[in-house]
């Protein structure tokens, strides 16, 4: 469940990696990195190809970020590295956002503005087990931080459809995290960081030892261990509108009024009261452990059990006159009352101040306990393989990997409805002074909830290729590959349905759960045809078959033309697919949430506001309708068509420029019901009745002051289905240049930029929702938006390898606050406010129509004190830029957008460290 987060901290991360490489010939997965394009035809490019033949170099755009680049940007994790990738138009889930999201503790990128289900993440060219929890209950992701940053050599990002090479999921692109091929000697790296304000401390240390030289000894083996701890940082630790739920200081004109004070029992701006609410062989073993602890304030005693079973709603609670050990409670029409006790078998209720008068007392307010979630994720990954040559020039490779993620989740402080009912009837809990309760009394009402979720993957890949004959441009190479893969997830529900007694469930804990597995077989081919030195073609294809019934053939065609040495023209055309994931196929009913607001000036809400006129605090501010979805084993694969067209310019050997246009269309998009404008209109103007095929709508918790009035919209329920299509297009640019300024000083400058031209969704009813340059789509990216323009520019001054200083500039453009898939109208602020999608003042005027762009500067410096000793420092967010106020982003939980402003919230950050190499 995504709720307001008061504490989001990576409490500790430990990793252990062991790598062995024997018989040192060329290792396919660790070939020289490809920047945007360096024009060197002898570079062996692996990402985007099933063969190591240089003639098979992909024509697709590939951005490669080396470990040295990451160091000079002050980046210590893979997730942070991908967040700076300009083609990551929808943002990587930051740690603070995922803390109370469905993928608690994990992060994943979303290339091209599409959601993270369309980006395939690989480690050394092979897959790894999914994170056991699915994003928004639907999208299975790979946690990109489940590998030690110490052993990362580079991160390749293929910006093109690649199902012809990698199969399912590679529609928007591929992230390939490549580990180091060889490490020798002992390497120690320790650093400490702290924000300028003296909080947000970080302690990090890693040690790596390697032995053996591939060229001289024919083998190398290394091991690394890493530990990182980040102190907790609360929203309240930063002054600004995001540090408090009291938004009453955000005021417009006298006519517009002010926003709501969301603090419990808070006083509003107008003074009103808020109420209570090779041959080469290699092998690697990797272990990574991440623990998180997160806390938020508790909801009130009234509430509703989670969707996914028979929901029980409690809108009013009355404390009885007498309590006894045999007392029982019941719920009728949302009203909880107790019975079974009187003067003959019980005692006067100490929680009821009116008990002596024979009267009931209404329980209001909220518990003093916070809701807390603790996660402990352990990732185990083993991979290995062998490459070589057999027979008459046949090159082969065989690789295998097995991985497992074990996630332990503990929830504390959540109300267990049956326990609450028993405590009320039997008098076992002190509601007047909660601090006086024993641990046993607390556990009756707030029993700890524990579960273990696991995810597994096993993969075997075999390839065979040979140069068959020679053309003027080189040898024609034919390659074939086959693979088998097994995937499984077992994520038991933390709030499973109880058909015998539906009150034996929690408030607030999502009921998401899935158990499923599948086998996948695939066969692929690749034909590289270098017709001339100036003209090359490549054809790829893959056939994939799933034991769950899906199958697909994905072809791809590539071409490169170099009329002169300084210019290369390239283009690709491909078909791709995404098979329904395990959650979409087998998931129990589970609920994700969106954000909405009641606008009493809109005719849609006239009757609703009139019915609740005596208690406007019931609907003040925003509320969160749930979107409940269940698995569908009959789903078809999503199908995509993609093409790219670009040019590579190299006017001088030390300067490379690239410009590429891309276009992708996805059909049969798997979706659940959306909180559309039509759905809101039907619910609030038709007394809660909604007539949309395949969709059921249920009301939320009733207004305790007006229990017979129409409640706020509660749940939108449907099964996953193939319904819509999506289309996106954009432009990517990169520049890389090196200049010698003096005999001892050089400048290396590199920049990447992405412009999102269009991103839209066509719905089953023919309507079109456009997202580019707006906060949409909320159902795709948790309301992080799709900014049109992103830029990263890195400049390094190098002083003859004795010292270097780097300044990195990052820019993300602003966006319209509207979201077409959350009831808004694309870039129509007034209409979106009228529909309740935007946060508004009292008179219905929107508080904000456009969120400003974000500009950030990071600095890094390092000094070589001795041959084996180096000191370094980072100054992140040099200008101490504050997050941009955004009450609409991320469901309004933070008052800023964590996808783009997460690092700005921390403020200026300082880190110092040392590296020792023996």
mmCIF file of N, CA and C in Angstrom, residues 298 301 369-372 409-423 429 438-451 494-495 503-507 509:
data_model
loop_
_atom_site.group_PDB
_atom_site.id
_atom_site.type_symbol
_atom_site.label_atom_id
_atom_site.label_comp_id
_atom_site.label_asym_id
_atom_site.label_seq_id
_atom_site.Cartn_x
_atom_site.Cartn_y
_atom_site.Cartn_z
ATOM 1 N N UNK A 298 -0.803 5.754 12.167
ATOM 2 C CA UNK A 298 -1.888 4.798 12.053
ATOM 3 C C UNK A 298 -3.170 5.486 11.632
ATOM 4 N N UNK A 301 -9.655 4.107 14.357
ATOM 5 C CA UNK A 301 -10.215 2.823 14.771
ATOM 6 C C UNK A 301 -11.249 2.323 13.770
ATOM 7 N N UNK A 369 -0.161 3.804 18.192
ATOM 8 C CA UNK A 369 0.902 3.009 17.586
ATOM 9 C C UNK A 369 1.087 3.384 16.123
ATOM 10 N N UNK A 370 2.331 3.514 15.652
ATOM 11 C CA UNK A 370 2.547 3.707 14.215
ATOM 12 C C UNK A 370 2.425 2.383 13.473
ATOM 13 N N UNK A 371 2.138 2.466 12.213
ATOM 14 C CA UNK A 371 2.216 1.278 11.356
ATOM 15 C C UNK A 371 3.654 1.161 10.861
ATOM 16 N N UNK A 372 4.244 0.007 11.024
ATOM 17 C CA UNK A 372 5.634 -0.192 10.625
ATOM 18 C C UNK A 372 5.751 -1.436 9.752
ATOM 19 N N UNK A 409 8.861 -10.259 5.333
ATOM 20 C CA UNK A 409 8.141 -9.012 5.599
ATOM 21 C C UNK A 409 7.458 -9.120 6.953
ATOM 22 N N UNK A 410 7.641 -8.099 7.779
ATOM 23 C CA UNK A 410 6.983 -8.039 9.077
ATOM 24 C C UNK A 410 6.211 -6.732 9.176
ATOM 25 N N UNK A 411 4.904 -6.829 9.439
ATOM 26 C CA UNK A 411 4.060 -5.660 9.629
ATOM 27 C C UNK A 411 3.651 -5.577 11.087
ATOM 28 N N UNK A 412 3.826 -4.420 11.684
ATOM 29 C CA UNK A 412 3.415 -4.218 13.073
ATOM 30 C C UNK A 412 2.547 -2.970 13.158
ATOM 31 N N UNK A 413 1.686 -2.945 14.155
ATOM 32 C CA UNK A 413 0.860 -1.760 14.395
ATOM 33 C C UNK A 413 -0.388 -1.681 13.545
ATOM 34 N N UNK A 414 -0.709 -2.734 12.800
ATOM 35 C CA UNK A 414 -1.917 -2.746 11.977
ATOM 36 C C UNK A 414 -3.075 -3.363 12.770
ATOM 37 N N UNK A 415 -4.235 -2.743 12.697
ATOM 38 C CA UNK A 415 -5.396 -3.216 13.459
ATOM 39 C C UNK A 415 -5.921 -4.508 12.846
ATOM 40 N N UNK A 416 -6.096 -5.505 13.684
ATOM 41 C CA UNK A 416 -6.708 -6.773 13.311
ATOM 42 C C UNK A 416 -8.157 -6.706 13.778
ATOM 43 N N UNK A 417 -9.096 -6.708 12.855
ATOM 44 C CA UNK A 417 -10.475 -6.375 13.184
ATOM 45 C C UNK A 417 -11.078 -7.293 14.244
ATOM 46 N N UNK A 418 -10.895 -8.597 14.109
ATOM 47 C CA UNK A 418 -11.487 -9.503 15.096
ATOM 48 C C UNK A 418 -10.875 -9.273 16.474
ATOM 49 N N UNK A 419 -9.600 -9.001 16.521
ATOM 50 C CA UNK A 419 -8.952 -8.698 17.798
ATOM 51 C C UNK A 419 -9.502 -7.427 18.410
ATOM 52 N N UNK A 420 -9.755 -6.414 17.571
ATOM 53 C CA UNK A 420 -10.351 -5.177 18.059
ATOM 54 C C UNK A 420 -11.752 -5.429 18.604
ATOM 55 N N UNK A 421 -12.533 -6.232 17.888
ATOM 56 C CA UNK A 421 -13.894 -6.541 18.338
ATOM 57 C C UNK A 421 -13.886 -7.267 19.680
ATOM 58 N N UNK A 422 -12.963 -8.223 19.841
ATOM 59 C CA UNK A 422 -12.878 -8.958 21.108
ATOM 60 C C UNK A 422 -12.445 -8.037 22.245
ATOM 61 N N UNK A 423 -11.490 -7.151 21.952
ATOM 62 C CA UNK A 423 -10.996 -6.248 22.993
ATOM 63 C C UNK A 423 -12.094 -5.300 23.466
ATOM 64 N N UNK A 429 -8.428 -4.163 26.464
ATOM 65 C CA UNK A 429 -7.527 -3.115 25.954
ATOM 66 C C UNK A 429 -7.914 -1.786 26.575
ATOM 67 N N UNK A 438 -0.493 -4.027 28.292
ATOM 68 C CA UNK A 438 0.588 -5.012 28.274
ATOM 69 C C UNK A 438 0.890 -5.406 26.835
ATOM 70 N N UNK A 439 2.000 -6.093 26.649
ATOM 71 C CA UNK A 439 2.356 -6.570 25.317
ATOM 72 C C UNK A 439 1.301 -7.534 24.789
ATOM 73 N N UNK A 440 0.738 -8.360 25.711
ATOM 74 C CA UNK A 440 -0.283 -9.317 25.292
ATOM 75 C C UNK A 440 -1.546 -8.593 24.821
ATOM 76 N N UNK A 441 -1.936 -7.514 25.525
ATOM 77 C CA UNK A 441 -3.107 -6.735 25.126
ATOM 78 C C UNK A 441 -2.881 -6.058 23.787
ATOM 79 N N UNK A 442 -1.671 -5.542 23.574
ATOM 80 C CA UNK A 442 -1.345 -4.923 22.286
ATOM 81 C C UNK A 442 -1.427 -5.939 21.147
ATOM 82 N N UNK A 443 -0.903 -7.131 21.395
ATOM 83 C CA UNK A 443 -0.878 -8.144 20.347
ATOM 84 C C UNK A 443 -2.276 -8.646 19.992
ATOM 85 N N UNK A 444 -3.220 -8.521 20.888
ATOM 86 C CA UNK A 444 -4.579 -8.927 20.575
ATOM 87 C C UNK A 444 -5.187 -8.004 19.511
ATOM 88 N N UNK A 445 -4.949 -6.709 19.644
ATOM 89 C CA UNK A 445 -5.517 -5.727 18.711
ATOM 90 C C UNK A 445 -4.589 -5.480 17.530
ATOM 91 N N UNK A 446 -3.280 -5.506 17.775
ATOM 92 C CA UNK A 446 -2.280 -5.225 16.726
ATOM 93 C C UNK A 446 -1.324 -6.405 16.589
ATOM 94 N N UNK A 447 -1.801 -7.592 16.285
ATOM 95 C CA UNK A 447 -0.870 -8.734 16.204
ATOM 96 C C UNK A 447 0.134 -8.552 15.071
ATOM 97 N N UNK A 448 1.403 -8.878 15.364
ATOM 98 C CA UNK A 448 2.431 -8.823 14.322
ATOM 99 C C UNK A 448 2.055 -9.758 13.187
ATOM 100 N N UNK A 449 2.308 -9.314 11.973
ATOM 101 C CA UNK A 449 2.029 -10.140 10.801
ATOM 102 C C UNK A 449 3.348 -10.420 10.095
ATOM 103 N N UNK A 450 3.663 -11.690 9.896
ATOM 104 C CA UNK A 450 4.918 -12.089 9.270
ATOM 105 C C UNK A 450 4.647 -12.978 8.064
ATOM 106 N N UNK A 451 5.451 -12.787 7.036
ATOM 107 C CA UNK A 451 5.350 -13.689 5.893
ATOM 108 C C UNK A 451 6.702 -13.781 5.198
ATOM 109 N N UNK A 494 -0.550 -11.402 2.788
ATOM 110 C CA UNK A 494 -0.416 -10.958 4.178
ATOM 111 C C UNK A 494 -1.768 -10.705 4.822
ATOM 112 N N UNK A 495 -2.819 -10.783 4.040
ATOM 113 C CA UNK A 495 -4.162 -10.507 4.542
ATOM 114 C C UNK A 495 -5.134 -11.412 3.802
ATOM 115 N N UNK A 503 -14.074 -11.136 9.431
ATOM 116 C CA UNK A 503 -13.495 -10.118 10.313
ATOM 117 C C UNK A 503 -12.084 -10.488 10.768
ATOM 118 N N UNK A 504 -11.633 -11.707 10.461
ATOM 119 C CA UNK A 504 -10.283 -12.126 10.850
ATOM 120 C C UNK A 504 -9.276 -11.660 9.793
ATOM 121 N N UNK A 505 -9.242 -10.359 9.605
ATOM 122 C CA UNK A 505 -8.327 -9.738 8.650
ATOM 123 C C UNK A 505 -7.926 -8.365 9.184
ATOM 124 N N UNK A 506 -6.890 -7.795 8.563
ATOM 125 C CA UNK A 506 -6.340 -6.518 9.009
ATOM 126 C C UNK A 506 -6.934 -5.358 8.223
ATOM 127 N N UNK A 507 -6.916 -4.176 8.866
ATOM 128 C CA UNK A 507 -7.043 -2.924 8.134
ATOM 129 C C UNK A 507 -5.681 -2.645 7.471
ATOM 130 N N UNK A 509 -3.383 -3.648 5.471
ATOM 131 C CA UNK A 509 -2.392 -4.538 4.866
ATOM 132 C C UNK A 509 -2.974 -5.089 3.573
#
